[in-house]
């Protein structure tokens, strides 16, 4: 069991109180590196979720002044930053990523609270300076209603911070549903939030059965916004389930990021960026390069540099010193990554770094050797589906036209990267890439200050930037004579 001052209550949180499941049912939280059960948390369902929504609807009746919201956000940013080591330790225990990387996730989460603390003034009522129709016009930014926030396991703290910071700025009370694989980071955040003295119902935490919880969220009339980060198939299910109830959906879904290296690029820099981008979280991030396109003339040199770096990566328990890559989240993830590598090799790709993985003993301890593949072609699974693992498939290309067409030949449109010394070519290519986030000579991902989100089947809505407030705000215009 994990012992932490931030996990004194391994429970949900409804209407200002920690609580278990009505049924008394529980579910284990397992360390993916060791298979050890590190906590037991409530397995809640429909009734608890309805109560959480009603508590949130109650909180909606008392608007919080802008200054109060700013104070909450600043305090939360400070608390998360001050507790990054312990939050990071909890993230590593439930997710598996290296501790240093997990602390980076906590800092990234804190940035969102701090950024939106600086933005709340944008939500103050605005008077139009002109007087159309001889009226005074005021635009208010009302909270859109109760917001349900559903998050995945791959950034157990940061994915919620993106949503919750914007919701709190907009004064939307929330019902938070984290992944059942990683609920502890959320319990830790809620225990820190006790120091804010939020009104009861402002933030509620339900843990457990996704189907029952999302059923209640989709049907309850008080829920006006559902902000979901996760896989595209579940996003589509939510879209269908909420259609009769006309709820506002923000969907941050899957990706299949191309990473394009032209022959005039600074290869060493491109390799550095690929290493940081691709292998973070053991390749289990929505923005990590899934397909690496390298122009033919530099493919040998680039692949050799990447292979050398990948062979030096240390795989192991994320709490151990010097570990670069932790385990995959579970056996299903491991089987998918292995299927992608086996499929590529059976169709003629060559493994130039990495070895056959050791068969895990059960559902956990699923360590996958970081792998580089060459000779990858468009028909392979690893090109067409999100691998979500530490595999870099290298695909050679001839010219700009060919690589832009290949990069866009996916239903996803989340992140893309391109490396070239030719700025004109870069601008031409970027304009044609159908991806919400593009790294130009960088593999960097999202930041609190900029809107981030997907095109096509990677979803809609944006998180970060002023645009990240839109999903939680209902503009109301008052014309007065
Ligand atoms: P997932 O299986 O879709 O689960 C995401 C969340 O949805 C979890 O909390 C899960 O709960 C819940 N859920 C499961 N079934 C549901 C249902 N029927 N209705 C409502 N919620 C349901 O995704 P994941 O495996 O956790 O995360 C990996 C995926 O997320 C990848 O595709 C990745 O690209 C994507 N992602 C996207 C972004 C982005 O910004 N676009 C960021 C991070 C990750 P349980 O855990 O309890 O099942």
Short mmCIF file of C-alpha atoms and ligand atoms in Angstrom, two decimals:
data_model
loop_
_atom_site.label_atom_id
_atom_site.label_comp_id
_atom_site.label_asym_id
_atom_site.label_seq_id
_atom_site.Cartn_x
_atom_site.Cartn_y
_atom_site.Cartn_z
CA UNK A 1 0.00 0.00 0.00
CA UNK A 2 1.22 3.50 -0.72
CA UNK A 3 1.55 5.70 2.34
CA UNK A 4 1.08 9.39 1.68
CA UNK A 5 -0.10 12.42 3.63
CA UNK A 6 -2.13 13.30 0.52
CA UNK A 7 -3.98 9.98 0.55
CA UNK A 8 -5.42 9.94 4.06
CA UNK A 9 -8.88 9.44 2.56
CA UNK A 10 -8.94 6.85 -0.22
CA UNK A 11 -12.44 7.90 -1.15
CA UNK A 12 -14.67 9.94 -3.41
CA UNK A 13 -15.69 13.49 -2.53
CA UNK A 14 -19.28 14.68 -2.79
CA UNK A 15 -20.82 17.90 -1.49
CA UNK A 16 -17.76 18.77 0.56
CA UNK A 17 -17.36 15.36 2.21
CA UNK A 18 -15.22 12.30 1.60
CA UNK A 19 -17.42 9.27 0.95
CA UNK A 20 -17.39 5.63 -0.09
CA UNK A 21 -19.64 3.74 -2.49
CA UNK A 22 -23.25 3.22 -1.37
CA UNK A 23 -22.83 -0.49 -2.04
CA UNK A 24 -19.57 -0.68 -0.09
CA UNK A 25 -17.93 -2.04 -3.25
CA UNK A 26 -14.28 -1.19 -3.85
CA UNK A 27 -11.67 -1.54 -6.58
CA UNK A 28 -7.91 -1.99 -6.30
CA UNK A 29 -5.33 0.44 -7.66
CA UNK A 30 -2.31 -1.45 -8.91
CA UNK A 31 1.27 -0.30 -9.42
CA UNK A 32 1.91 -1.17 -13.09
CA UNK A 33 5.62 -1.72 -12.43
CA UNK A 34 5.26 -4.24 -9.60
CA UNK A 35 1.68 -5.52 -9.74
CA UNK A 36 1.30 -4.55 -6.06
CA UNK A 37 -2.09 -3.27 -4.90
CA UNK A 38 -1.21 0.20 -3.64
CA UNK A 39 -4.69 1.34 -2.60
CA UNK A 40 -8.31 0.28 -2.52
CA UNK A 41 -10.86 2.92 -3.55
CA UNK A 42 -14.67 3.00 -3.76
CA UNK A 43 -16.42 1.65 -6.82
CA UNK A 44 -19.22 4.16 -7.23
CA UNK A 45 -22.05 4.19 -9.73
CA UNK A 46 -25.17 6.00 -10.84
CA UNK A 47 -26.60 7.04 -7.44
CA UNK A 48 -23.40 8.61 -6.15
CA UNK A 49 -22.95 10.39 -9.49
CA UNK A 50 -26.47 11.81 -9.38
CA UNK A 51 -25.79 13.09 -5.87
CA UNK A 52 -22.54 14.68 -7.02
CA UNK A 53 -24.34 16.39 -9.90
CA UNK A 54 -27.05 17.67 -7.56
CA UNK A 55 -24.45 18.99 -5.13
CA UNK A 56 -22.76 20.77 -8.05
CA UNK A 57 -26.11 22.18 -9.20
CA UNK A 58 -26.60 23.52 -5.66
CA UNK A 59 -23.20 25.24 -5.76
CA UNK A 60 -24.15 26.90 -9.06
CA UNK A 61 -26.78 28.95 -7.21
CA UNK A 62 -24.11 31.01 -5.42
CA UNK A 63 -21.83 32.67 -7.96
CA UNK A 64 -18.25 33.25 -6.86
CA UNK A 65 -16.82 36.72 -7.49
CA UNK A 66 -13.95 36.93 -9.95
CA UNK A 67 -11.45 37.89 -7.23
CA UNK A 68 -12.43 34.80 -5.23
CA UNK A 69 -11.89 32.54 -8.25
CA UNK A 70 -8.51 34.12 -8.89
CA UNK A 71 -7.48 33.46 -5.28
CA UNK A 72 -8.55 29.82 -5.48
CA UNK A 73 -6.58 29.31 -8.70
CA UNK A 74 -3.43 30.99 -7.38
CA UNK A 75 -3.61 28.98 -4.16
CA UNK A 76 -4.12 25.75 -6.07
CA UNK A 77 -1.19 26.52 -8.38
CA UNK A 78 1.00 27.09 -5.33
CA UNK A 79 -0.20 23.95 -3.56
CA UNK A 80 0.38 21.74 -6.60
CA UNK A 81 3.83 23.24 -7.22
CA UNK A 82 4.83 22.96 -3.55
CA UNK A 83 3.71 19.32 -3.45
CA UNK A 84 5.17 18.30 -6.83
CA UNK A 85 7.53 15.73 -5.33
CA UNK A 86 4.75 13.90 -3.47
CA UNK A 87 2.22 14.26 -6.29
CA UNK A 88 4.91 12.96 -8.63
CA UNK A 89 5.54 9.98 -6.36
CA UNK A 90 1.83 9.13 -6.41
CA UNK A 91 1.69 9.49 -10.21
CA UNK A 92 4.69 7.19 -10.60
CA UNK A 93 3.14 4.57 -8.33
CA UNK A 94 -0.14 4.43 -10.24
CA UNK A 95 1.03 5.23 -13.79
CA UNK A 96 4.63 3.96 -13.89
CA UNK A 97 6.40 6.95 -15.49
CA UNK A 98 9.77 7.98 -14.03
CA UNK A 99 9.48 10.09 -10.87
CA UNK A 100 11.27 13.09 -12.38
CA UNK A 101 8.91 13.04 -15.34
CA UNK A 102 5.93 12.73 -12.97
CA UNK A 103 7.09 15.80 -11.05
CA UNK A 104 7.24 17.58 -14.40
CA UNK A 105 3.60 16.60 -14.88
CA UNK A 106 2.72 18.21 -11.52
CA UNK A 107 4.51 21.42 -12.54
CA UNK A 108 2.71 21.38 -15.88
CA UNK A 109 -0.61 21.00 -14.01
CA UNK A 110 0.27 23.92 -11.71
CA UNK A 111 0.92 26.09 -14.81
CA UNK A 112 -2.71 25.72 -15.88
CA UNK A 113 -4.04 26.90 -12.51
CA UNK A 114 -1.63 29.83 -12.60
CA UNK A 115 -2.41 30.72 -16.20
CA UNK A 116 -6.19 30.79 -15.66
CA UNK A 117 -5.74 32.78 -12.46
CA UNK A 118 -4.31 35.45 -14.76
CA UNK A 119 -7.23 35.16 -17.18
CA UNK A 120 -10.32 35.45 -15.00
CA UNK A 121 -10.59 39.19 -15.64
CA UNK A 122 -11.44 38.39 -19.26
CA UNK A 123 -14.70 37.01 -17.90
CA UNK A 124 -15.81 40.27 -16.29
CA UNK A 125 -18.95 41.82 -17.87
CA UNK A 126 -18.13 43.91 -20.93
CA UNK A 127 -20.06 46.98 -22.04
CA UNK A 128 -20.07 47.70 -25.77
CA UNK A 129 -18.60 51.13 -26.38
CA UNK A 130 -21.03 51.96 -29.20
CA UNK A 131 -24.80 52.03 -28.51
CA UNK A 132 -26.44 50.08 -31.37
CA UNK A 133 -30.19 50.74 -31.60
CA UNK A 134 -29.76 53.40 -28.92
CA UNK A 135 -29.37 50.77 -26.24
CA UNK A 136 -26.61 50.01 -23.78
CA UNK A 137 -25.21 46.54 -24.37
CA UNK A 138 -23.53 44.36 -21.75
CA UNK A 139 -22.07 40.91 -22.38
CA UNK A 140 -21.88 38.69 -19.31
CA UNK A 141 -19.92 35.44 -19.20
CA UNK A 142 -22.10 33.11 -17.19
CA UNK A 143 -20.91 29.67 -16.07
CA UNK A 144 -22.24 27.17 -18.62
CA UNK A 145 -23.62 24.91 -15.86
CA UNK A 146 -22.46 21.79 -14.06
CA UNK A 147 -19.41 20.42 -15.87
CA UNK A 148 -18.48 16.75 -15.90
CA UNK A 149 -14.75 16.20 -16.40
CA UNK A 150 -13.68 12.72 -17.52
CA UNK A 151 -9.96 12.01 -17.79
CA UNK A 152 -7.59 9.24 -18.93
CA UNK A 153 -4.75 7.50 -17.08
CA UNK A 154 -1.81 8.73 -19.16
CA UNK A 155 -1.52 12.13 -17.39
CA UNK A 156 -3.54 11.40 -14.24
CA UNK A 157 -3.10 14.91 -12.82
CA UNK A 158 -2.43 17.20 -15.79
CA UNK A 159 -5.40 16.19 -17.94
CA UNK A 160 -7.75 17.16 -15.12
CA UNK A 161 -5.83 20.34 -14.31
CA UNK A 162 -6.39 21.59 -17.88
CA UNK A 163 -10.14 21.23 -17.56
CA UNK A 164 -10.63 22.05 -13.91
CA UNK A 165 -8.58 25.28 -14.03
CA UNK A 166 -10.75 26.64 -16.87
CA UNK A 167 -13.98 25.42 -15.20
CA UNK A 168 -13.04 27.05 -11.89
CA UNK A 169 -12.16 30.30 -13.69
CA UNK A 170 -15.58 30.21 -15.38
CA UNK A 171 -17.29 29.35 -12.05
CA UNK A 172 -18.66 25.99 -13.24
CA UNK A 173 -19.08 23.47 -10.43
CA UNK A 174 -17.60 20.13 -11.44
CA UNK A 175 -18.05 16.39 -11.19
CA UNK A 176 -14.69 14.77 -11.81
CA UNK A 177 -14.34 11.18 -13.02
CA UNK A 178 -10.71 10.02 -13.35
CA UNK A 179 -9.60 6.78 -14.98
CA UNK A 180 -10.12 3.79 -12.69
CA UNK A 181 -6.48 2.88 -13.34
CA UNK A 182 -5.17 6.14 -11.82
CA UNK A 183 -7.60 7.64 -9.27
CA UNK A 184 -4.99 8.41 -6.59
CA UNK A 185 -3.58 11.58 -8.16
CA UNK A 186 -7.11 12.96 -8.11
CA UNK A 187 -7.68 12.00 -4.47
CA UNK A 188 -4.40 13.76 -3.69
CA UNK A 189 -5.51 16.89 -5.56
CA UNK A 190 -8.85 16.92 -3.72
CA UNK A 191 -7.08 16.59 -0.39
CA UNK A 192 -4.95 19.62 -1.29
CA UNK A 193 -8.12 21.45 -2.33
CA UNK A 194 -9.49 21.12 1.19
CA UNK A 195 -7.14 24.00 2.02
CA UNK A 196 -9.04 26.30 -0.38
CA UNK A 197 -12.35 26.24 1.50
CA UNK A 198 -14.31 25.80 -1.72
CA UNK A 199 -18.07 25.86 -1.11
CA UNK A 200 -19.54 22.33 -0.81
CA UNK A 201 -20.49 20.96 -4.22
CA UNK A 202 -18.06 23.15 -6.15
CA UNK A 203 -15.78 20.19 -6.88
CA UNK A 204 -16.93 16.58 -6.58
CA UNK A 205 -15.02 13.38 -7.22
CA UNK A 206 -16.64 10.12 -8.28
CA UNK A 207 -14.61 6.96 -8.76
CA UNK A 208 -15.56 3.68 -10.34
CA UNK A 209 -17.69 2.14 -13.03
CA UNK A 210 -17.30 4.27 -16.17
CA UNK A 211 -20.49 3.01 -17.84
CA UNK A 212 -22.76 3.78 -14.87
CA UNK A 213 -21.09 7.09 -14.05
CA UNK A 214 -21.16 8.31 -17.63
CA UNK A 215 -24.78 7.12 -18.02
CA UNK A 216 -25.78 9.38 -15.12
CA UNK A 217 -23.67 12.27 -16.42
CA UNK A 218 -25.10 12.04 -19.94
CA UNK A 219 -28.70 11.92 -18.74
CA UNK A 220 -28.79 14.33 -15.81
CA UNK A 221 -30.33 17.62 -17.02
CA UNK A 222 -28.15 19.75 -14.72
CA UNK A 223 -24.96 18.64 -16.52
CA UNK A 224 -24.51 21.15 -19.35
CA UNK A 225 -20.88 20.47 -20.28
CA UNK A 226 -18.96 17.23 -20.63
CA UNK A 227 -15.26 17.70 -21.11
CA UNK A 228 -13.70 14.36 -22.01
CA UNK A 229 -10.12 13.34 -22.69
CA UNK A 230 -9.60 9.78 -23.82
CA UNK A 231 -9.89 7.48 -26.78
CA UNK A 232 -11.78 8.30 -29.97
CA UNK A 233 -14.21 5.31 -29.67
CA UNK A 234 -15.33 6.41 -26.18
CA UNK A 235 -15.60 10.02 -27.37
CA UNK A 236 -17.93 8.88 -30.15
CA UNK A 237 -20.01 6.94 -27.63
CA UNK A 238 -20.41 10.08 -25.54
CA UNK A 239 -21.43 12.05 -28.61
CA UNK A 240 -24.18 9.52 -29.36
CA UNK A 241 -25.32 9.22 -25.74
CA UNK A 242 -25.61 12.99 -25.23
CA UNK A 243 -27.28 13.83 -28.54
CA UNK A 244 -30.85 13.50 -27.17
CA UNK A 245 -29.90 15.70 -24.21
CA UNK A 246 -28.13 18.39 -26.30
CA UNK A 247 -25.14 18.80 -24.02
CA UNK A 248 -22.02 20.74 -24.85
CA UNK A 249 -19.16 18.35 -25.47
CA UNK A 250 -15.44 19.06 -25.52
CA UNK A 251 -13.58 16.03 -26.85
CA UNK A 252 -9.80 15.61 -26.60
CA UNK A 253 -9.30 12.29 -28.35
CA UNK A 254 -6.65 10.04 -29.84
CA UNK A 255 -3.80 10.99 -32.14
CA UNK A 256 -1.48 9.56 -34.79
CA UNK A 257 1.24 12.20 -34.94
CA UNK A 258 3.59 12.42 -37.93
CA UNK A 259 7.16 13.59 -37.20
CA UNK A 260 8.67 14.82 -40.48
CA UNK A 261 12.40 15.30 -41.03
CA UNK A 262 13.51 16.94 -44.30
CA UNK A 263 17.04 16.43 -45.57
CA UNK A 264 18.10 20.02 -44.76
CA UNK A 265 17.11 19.71 -41.07
CA UNK A 266 19.58 19.84 -38.23
CA UNK A 267 19.62 16.08 -37.64
CA UNK A 268 21.08 16.12 -34.14
CA UNK A 269 18.44 18.56 -33.00
CA UNK A 270 15.67 16.53 -34.67
CA UNK A 271 16.96 13.38 -32.92
CA UNK A 272 17.00 15.16 -29.53
CA UNK A 273 13.44 16.32 -30.02
CA UNK A 274 12.28 12.90 -31.16
CA UNK A 275 13.79 11.25 -28.09
CA UNK A 276 12.05 13.71 -25.73
CA UNK A 277 8.76 13.57 -27.61
CA UNK A 278 8.48 9.89 -28.45
CA UNK A 279 9.62 8.14 -25.28
CA UNK A 280 8.00 10.32 -22.60
CA UNK A 281 5.50 8.23 -20.64
CA UNK A 282 6.83 5.14 -22.44
CA UNK A 283 5.27 6.50 -25.63
CA UNK A 284 1.83 6.60 -24.01
CA UNK A 285 0.96 10.21 -24.87
CA UNK A 286 -1.59 11.49 -27.36
CA UNK A 287 0.92 13.95 -28.88
CA UNK A 288 3.93 11.64 -29.21
CA UNK A 289 5.29 10.88 -32.67
CA UNK A 290 3.54 7.79 -33.98
CA UNK A 291 5.03 7.88 -37.49
CA UNK A 292 8.52 9.19 -38.21
CA UNK A 293 8.91 10.33 -41.85
CA UNK A 294 12.52 10.90 -42.89
CA UNK A 295 13.64 12.16 -46.31
CA UNK A 296 15.49 9.42 -48.16
CA UNK A 297 18.92 11.10 -48.36
CA UNK A 298 19.28 11.38 -44.56
CA UNK A 299 17.33 8.28 -43.48
CA UNK A 300 20.41 6.10 -42.80
CA UNK A 301 22.16 8.78 -40.75
CA UNK A 302 19.00 9.71 -38.83
CA UNK A 303 18.04 6.10 -38.07
CA UNK A 304 21.56 5.28 -36.86
CA UNK A 305 21.56 8.24 -34.45
CA UNK A 306 18.11 7.37 -33.10
CA UNK A 307 18.99 3.69 -32.70
CA UNK A 308 22.12 4.53 -30.72
CA UNK A 309 20.16 6.78 -28.35
CA UNK A 310 17.32 4.30 -27.97
CA UNK A 311 19.69 1.43 -27.14
CA UNK A 312 21.01 3.53 -24.24
CA UNK A 313 17.58 4.06 -22.63
CA UNK A 314 17.09 2.37 -19.26
CA UNK A 315 13.77 0.62 -18.71
CA UNK A 316 12.50 -0.16 -15.21
CA UNK A 317 10.52 0.91 -12.17
CA UNK A 318 9.94 4.67 -12.42
CA UNK A 319 10.97 5.14 -8.78
CA UNK A 320 14.47 3.77 -9.46
CA UNK A 321 17.31 6.17 -10.21
CA UNK A 322 18.30 6.58 -13.83
CA UNK A 323 15.20 4.95 -15.30
CA UNK A 324 14.07 6.59 -18.56
CA UNK A 325 11.09 4.40 -19.38
CA UNK A 326 8.62 2.76 -17.03
CA UNK A 327 6.18 -0.07 -17.71
CA UNK A 328 3.20 0.10 -20.03
CA UNK A 329 -0.02 0.62 -18.13
CA UNK A 330 -1.22 -3.00 -18.43
CA UNK A 331 -1.27 -6.20 -20.41
CA UNK A 332 -3.72 -4.90 -23.02
CA UNK A 333 -1.37 -2.02 -23.78
CA UNK A 334 1.58 -4.41 -24.00
CA UNK A 335 -0.28 -6.77 -26.36
CA UNK A 336 -1.20 -3.88 -28.66
CA UNK A 337 2.37 -2.58 -28.90
CA UNK A 338 3.68 -6.10 -29.54
CA UNK A 339 1.02 -6.65 -32.20
CA UNK A 340 2.14 -3.47 -33.98
CA UNK A 341 5.82 -4.47 -33.92
CA UNK A 342 5.09 -8.08 -34.98
CA UNK A 343 2.86 -6.90 -37.80
CA UNK A 344 5.54 -4.50 -39.09
CA UNK A 345 8.28 -7.14 -38.91
CA UNK A 346 6.09 -9.75 -40.61
CA UNK A 347 5.51 -7.29 -43.49
CA UNK A 348 9.21 -6.60 -44.00
CA UNK A 349 10.22 -3.90 -41.48
CA UNK A 350 13.55 -4.32 -39.71
CA UNK A 351 14.12 -3.73 -35.99
CA UNK A 352 17.25 -1.57 -35.70
CA UNK A 353 16.95 -0.98 -31.96
CA UNK A 354 15.14 -3.01 -29.30
CA UNK A 355 14.66 -6.70 -28.70
CA UNK A 356 11.75 -9.09 -28.26
CA UNK A 357 9.90 -8.16 -25.05
CA UNK A 358 9.92 -10.53 -22.09
CA UNK A 359 6.49 -12.11 -21.61
CA UNK A 360 4.85 -10.43 -18.58
CA UNK A 361 3.77 -12.79 -15.79
CA UNK A 362 0.33 -11.28 -15.51
CA UNK A 363 -1.47 -8.02 -16.10
CA UNK A 364 1.40 -5.87 -14.84
CA UNK A 365 5.18 -5.60 -15.03
CA UNK A 366 4.67 -5.01 -18.77
CA UNK A 367 8.02 -3.51 -19.73
CA UNK A 368 8.42 -3.02 -23.47
CA UNK A 369 11.93 -2.53 -24.87
CA UNK A 370 12.13 0.79 -26.73
CA UNK A 371 12.20 -0.09 -30.40
CA UNK A 372 13.13 1.53 -33.71
CA UNK A 373 11.81 0.07 -36.95
CA UNK A 374 13.04 0.77 -40.48
CA UNK A 375 11.48 -0.12 -43.80
CA UNK A 376 8.03 0.77 -42.46
CA UNK A 377 5.31 1.16 -45.09
CA UNK A 378 1.84 2.68 -45.23
CA UNK A 379 0.02 -0.65 -44.94
CA UNK A 380 1.37 -1.45 -41.47
CA UNK A 381 -0.68 -1.24 -38.26
CA UNK A 382 1.84 1.08 -36.60
CA UNK A 383 1.21 3.67 -39.32
CA UNK A 384 -2.56 3.47 -39.22
CA UNK A 385 -3.32 3.14 -35.52
CA UNK A 386 -2.11 4.88 -32.37
CA UNK A 387 0.56 2.48 -31.00
CA UNK A 388 0.76 4.14 -27.57
CA UNK A 389 4.12 2.58 -26.78
CA UNK A 390 7.89 3.13 -27.08
CA UNK A 391 8.16 2.31 -30.78
CA UNK A 392 9.55 4.67 -33.43
CA UNK A 393 8.64 3.46 -36.94
CA UNK A 394 10.77 5.17 -39.62
CA UNK A 395 9.20 5.67 -43.03
CA UNK A 396 11.28 7.09 -45.88
CA UNK A 397 9.88 9.72 -48.27
CA UNK A 398 10.97 11.46 -51.46
CA UNK A 399 9.49 14.96 -51.57
CA UNK A 400 7.29 17.49 -49.82
CA UNK A 401 4.12 16.63 -51.74
CA UNK A 402 4.46 12.94 -50.92
CA UNK A 403 5.08 13.45 -47.19
CA UNK A 404 2.25 15.96 -46.66
CA UNK A 405 -0.19 13.56 -48.33
CA UNK A 406 1.09 10.68 -46.17
CA UNK A 407 1.01 12.72 -42.96
CA UNK A 408 -2.60 13.76 -43.58
CA UNK A 409 -3.69 10.24 -44.57
CA UNK A 410 -5.17 9.49 -41.15
CA UNK A 411 -8.52 10.12 -39.53
CA UNK A 412 -6.68 11.79 -36.64
CA UNK A 413 -5.54 15.41 -36.48
CA UNK A 414 -4.02 16.15 -33.08
CA UNK A 415 -0.27 16.87 -33.31
CA UNK A 416 2.38 16.96 -36.04
CA UNK A 417 6.04 17.98 -36.14
CA UNK A 418 8.30 19.03 -38.96
CA UNK A 419 12.01 19.74 -39.13
CA UNK A 420 13.58 21.75 -41.95
CA UNK A 421 15.97 24.67 -42.36
CA UNK A 422 13.78 26.11 -45.14
CA UNK A 423 11.25 28.49 -43.57
CA UNK A 424 9.23 28.94 -46.74
CA UNK A 425 8.80 25.23 -47.08
CA UNK A 426 7.90 24.97 -43.41
CA UNK A 427 5.15 27.60 -43.66
CA UNK A 428 3.78 26.02 -46.86
CA UNK A 429 3.71 22.58 -45.26
CA UNK A 430 2.27 23.72 -41.92
CA UNK A 431 -0.66 25.39 -43.68
CA UNK A 432 -1.48 22.06 -45.32
CA UNK A 433 -1.10 19.85 -42.24
CA UNK A 434 -4.54 19.06 -40.77
CA UNK A 435 -3.40 18.95 -37.16
CA UNK A 436 -4.39 21.20 -34.25
CA UNK A 437 -0.83 21.44 -32.90
CA UNK A 438 2.30 21.67 -35.07
CA UNK A 439 5.89 21.69 -33.81
CA UNK A 440 8.22 23.52 -36.23
CA UNK A 441 11.79 22.38 -35.52
CA UNK A 442 10.58 21.32 -32.07
CA UNK A 443 8.87 18.29 -30.58
CA UNK A 444 7.30 20.29 -27.81
CA UNK A 445 3.72 19.58 -26.83
CA UNK A 446 0.94 21.80 -25.44
CA UNK A 447 1.34 24.68 -22.98
CA UNK A 448 -1.15 26.44 -20.70
CA UNK A 449 -0.87 29.70 -22.64
CA UNK A 450 -1.93 28.33 -26.05
CA UNK A 451 -5.11 26.61 -27.25
CA UNK A 452 -4.61 22.91 -27.84
CA UNK A 453 -6.98 20.40 -29.37
CA UNK A 454 -7.69 18.14 -32.28
CA UNK A 455 -9.07 18.26 -35.80
CA UNK A 456 -11.02 15.46 -37.48
CA UNK A 457 -11.42 12.35 -35.27
CA UNK A 458 -9.08 13.78 -32.63
CA UNK A 459 -12.06 15.74 -31.36
CA UNK A 460 -13.16 19.31 -30.93
CA UNK A 461 -12.86 22.07 -28.37
CA UNK A 462 -9.60 23.56 -27.09
CA UNK A 463 -7.78 23.45 -23.77
CA UNK A 464 -5.32 26.14 -22.71
CA UNK A 465 -5.29 29.76 -23.86
CA UNK A 466 -8.34 31.99 -23.64
CA UNK A 467 -10.03 29.54 -26.03
CA UNK A 468 -9.93 26.96 -23.21
CA UNK A 469 -12.50 29.04 -21.32
CA UNK A 470 -15.07 28.91 -24.13
CA UNK A 471 -16.39 25.45 -23.31
CA UNK A 472 -17.27 26.51 -19.78
CA UNK A 473 -18.78 29.92 -20.47
CA UNK A 474 -22.23 30.90 -21.68
CA UNK A 475 -22.18 34.46 -23.04
CA UNK A 476 -25.37 36.34 -22.12
CA UNK A 477 -26.09 39.66 -23.81
CA UNK A 478 -28.23 42.26 -22.09
CA UNK A 479 -29.60 45.18 -24.11
CA UNK A 480 -30.98 47.97 -21.94
CA UNK A 481 -32.76 51.15 -22.90
P1 LIG B 1 -10.36 5.68 -22.54
O1 LIG B 1 -10.39 4.22 -22.42
O2 LIG B 1 -11.20 6.33 -23.59
O3 LIG B 1 -10.76 6.23 -21.08
C1 LIG B 1 -10.77 7.62 -20.79
C2 LIG B 1 -11.74 7.88 -19.66
O4 LIG B 1 -13.05 7.53 -20.09
C3 LIG B 1 -11.47 7.06 -18.39
O5 LIG B 1 -11.80 7.84 -17.27
C4 LIG B 1 -12.46 5.91 -18.53
O6 LIG B 1 -12.85 5.35 -17.29
C5 LIG B 1 -13.64 6.64 -19.15
N1 LIG B 1 -14.60 5.79 -19.83
C6 LIG B 1 -14.50 4.49 -20.20
N2 LIG B 1 -15.64 4.08 -20.78
C7 LIG B 1 -16.47 5.16 -20.81
C8 LIG B 1 -17.79 5.37 -21.28
N3 LIG B 1 -18.49 4.42 -21.88
N4 LIG B 1 -18.32 6.61 -21.13
C9 LIG B 1 -17.62 7.60 -20.54
N5 LIG B 1 -16.38 7.44 -20.05
C10 LIG B 1 -15.81 6.24 -20.20
O7 LIG B 1 -8.88 6.24 -22.77
P2 LIG B 1 -7.57 5.89 -21.98
O8 LIG B 1 -7.11 4.54 -22.39
O9 LIG B 1 -7.76 6.18 -20.54
O10 LIG B 1 -6.57 7.01 -22.56
C11 LIG B 1 -5.81 6.86 -23.71
C12 LIG B 1 -6.45 7.61 -24.88
O11 LIG B 1 -6.61 8.99 -24.52
C13 LIG B 1 -5.56 7.63 -26.10
O12 LIG B 1 -6.35 7.43 -27.26
C14 LIG B 1 -4.97 9.05 -26.10
O13 LIG B 1 -4.56 9.52 -27.37
C15 LIG B 1 -6.11 9.82 -25.56
N6 LIG B 1 -5.65 11.10 -25.00
C16 LIG B 1 -5.94 12.24 -25.68
C17 LIG B 1 -5.48 13.46 -25.21
C18 LIG B 1 -5.78 14.75 -25.92
O14 LIG B 1 -5.47 15.82 -25.38
N7 LIG B 1 -6.38 14.72 -27.10
C19 LIG B 1 -4.73 13.50 -24.03
C20 LIG B 1 -4.45 12.31 -23.36
C21 LIG B 1 -4.92 11.10 -23.87
P3 LIG B 1 -12.26 3.93 -16.78
O15 LIG B 1 -10.78 4.11 -16.66
O16 LIG B 1 -12.92 3.77 -15.47
O17 LIG B 1 -12.64 2.91 -17.80
#
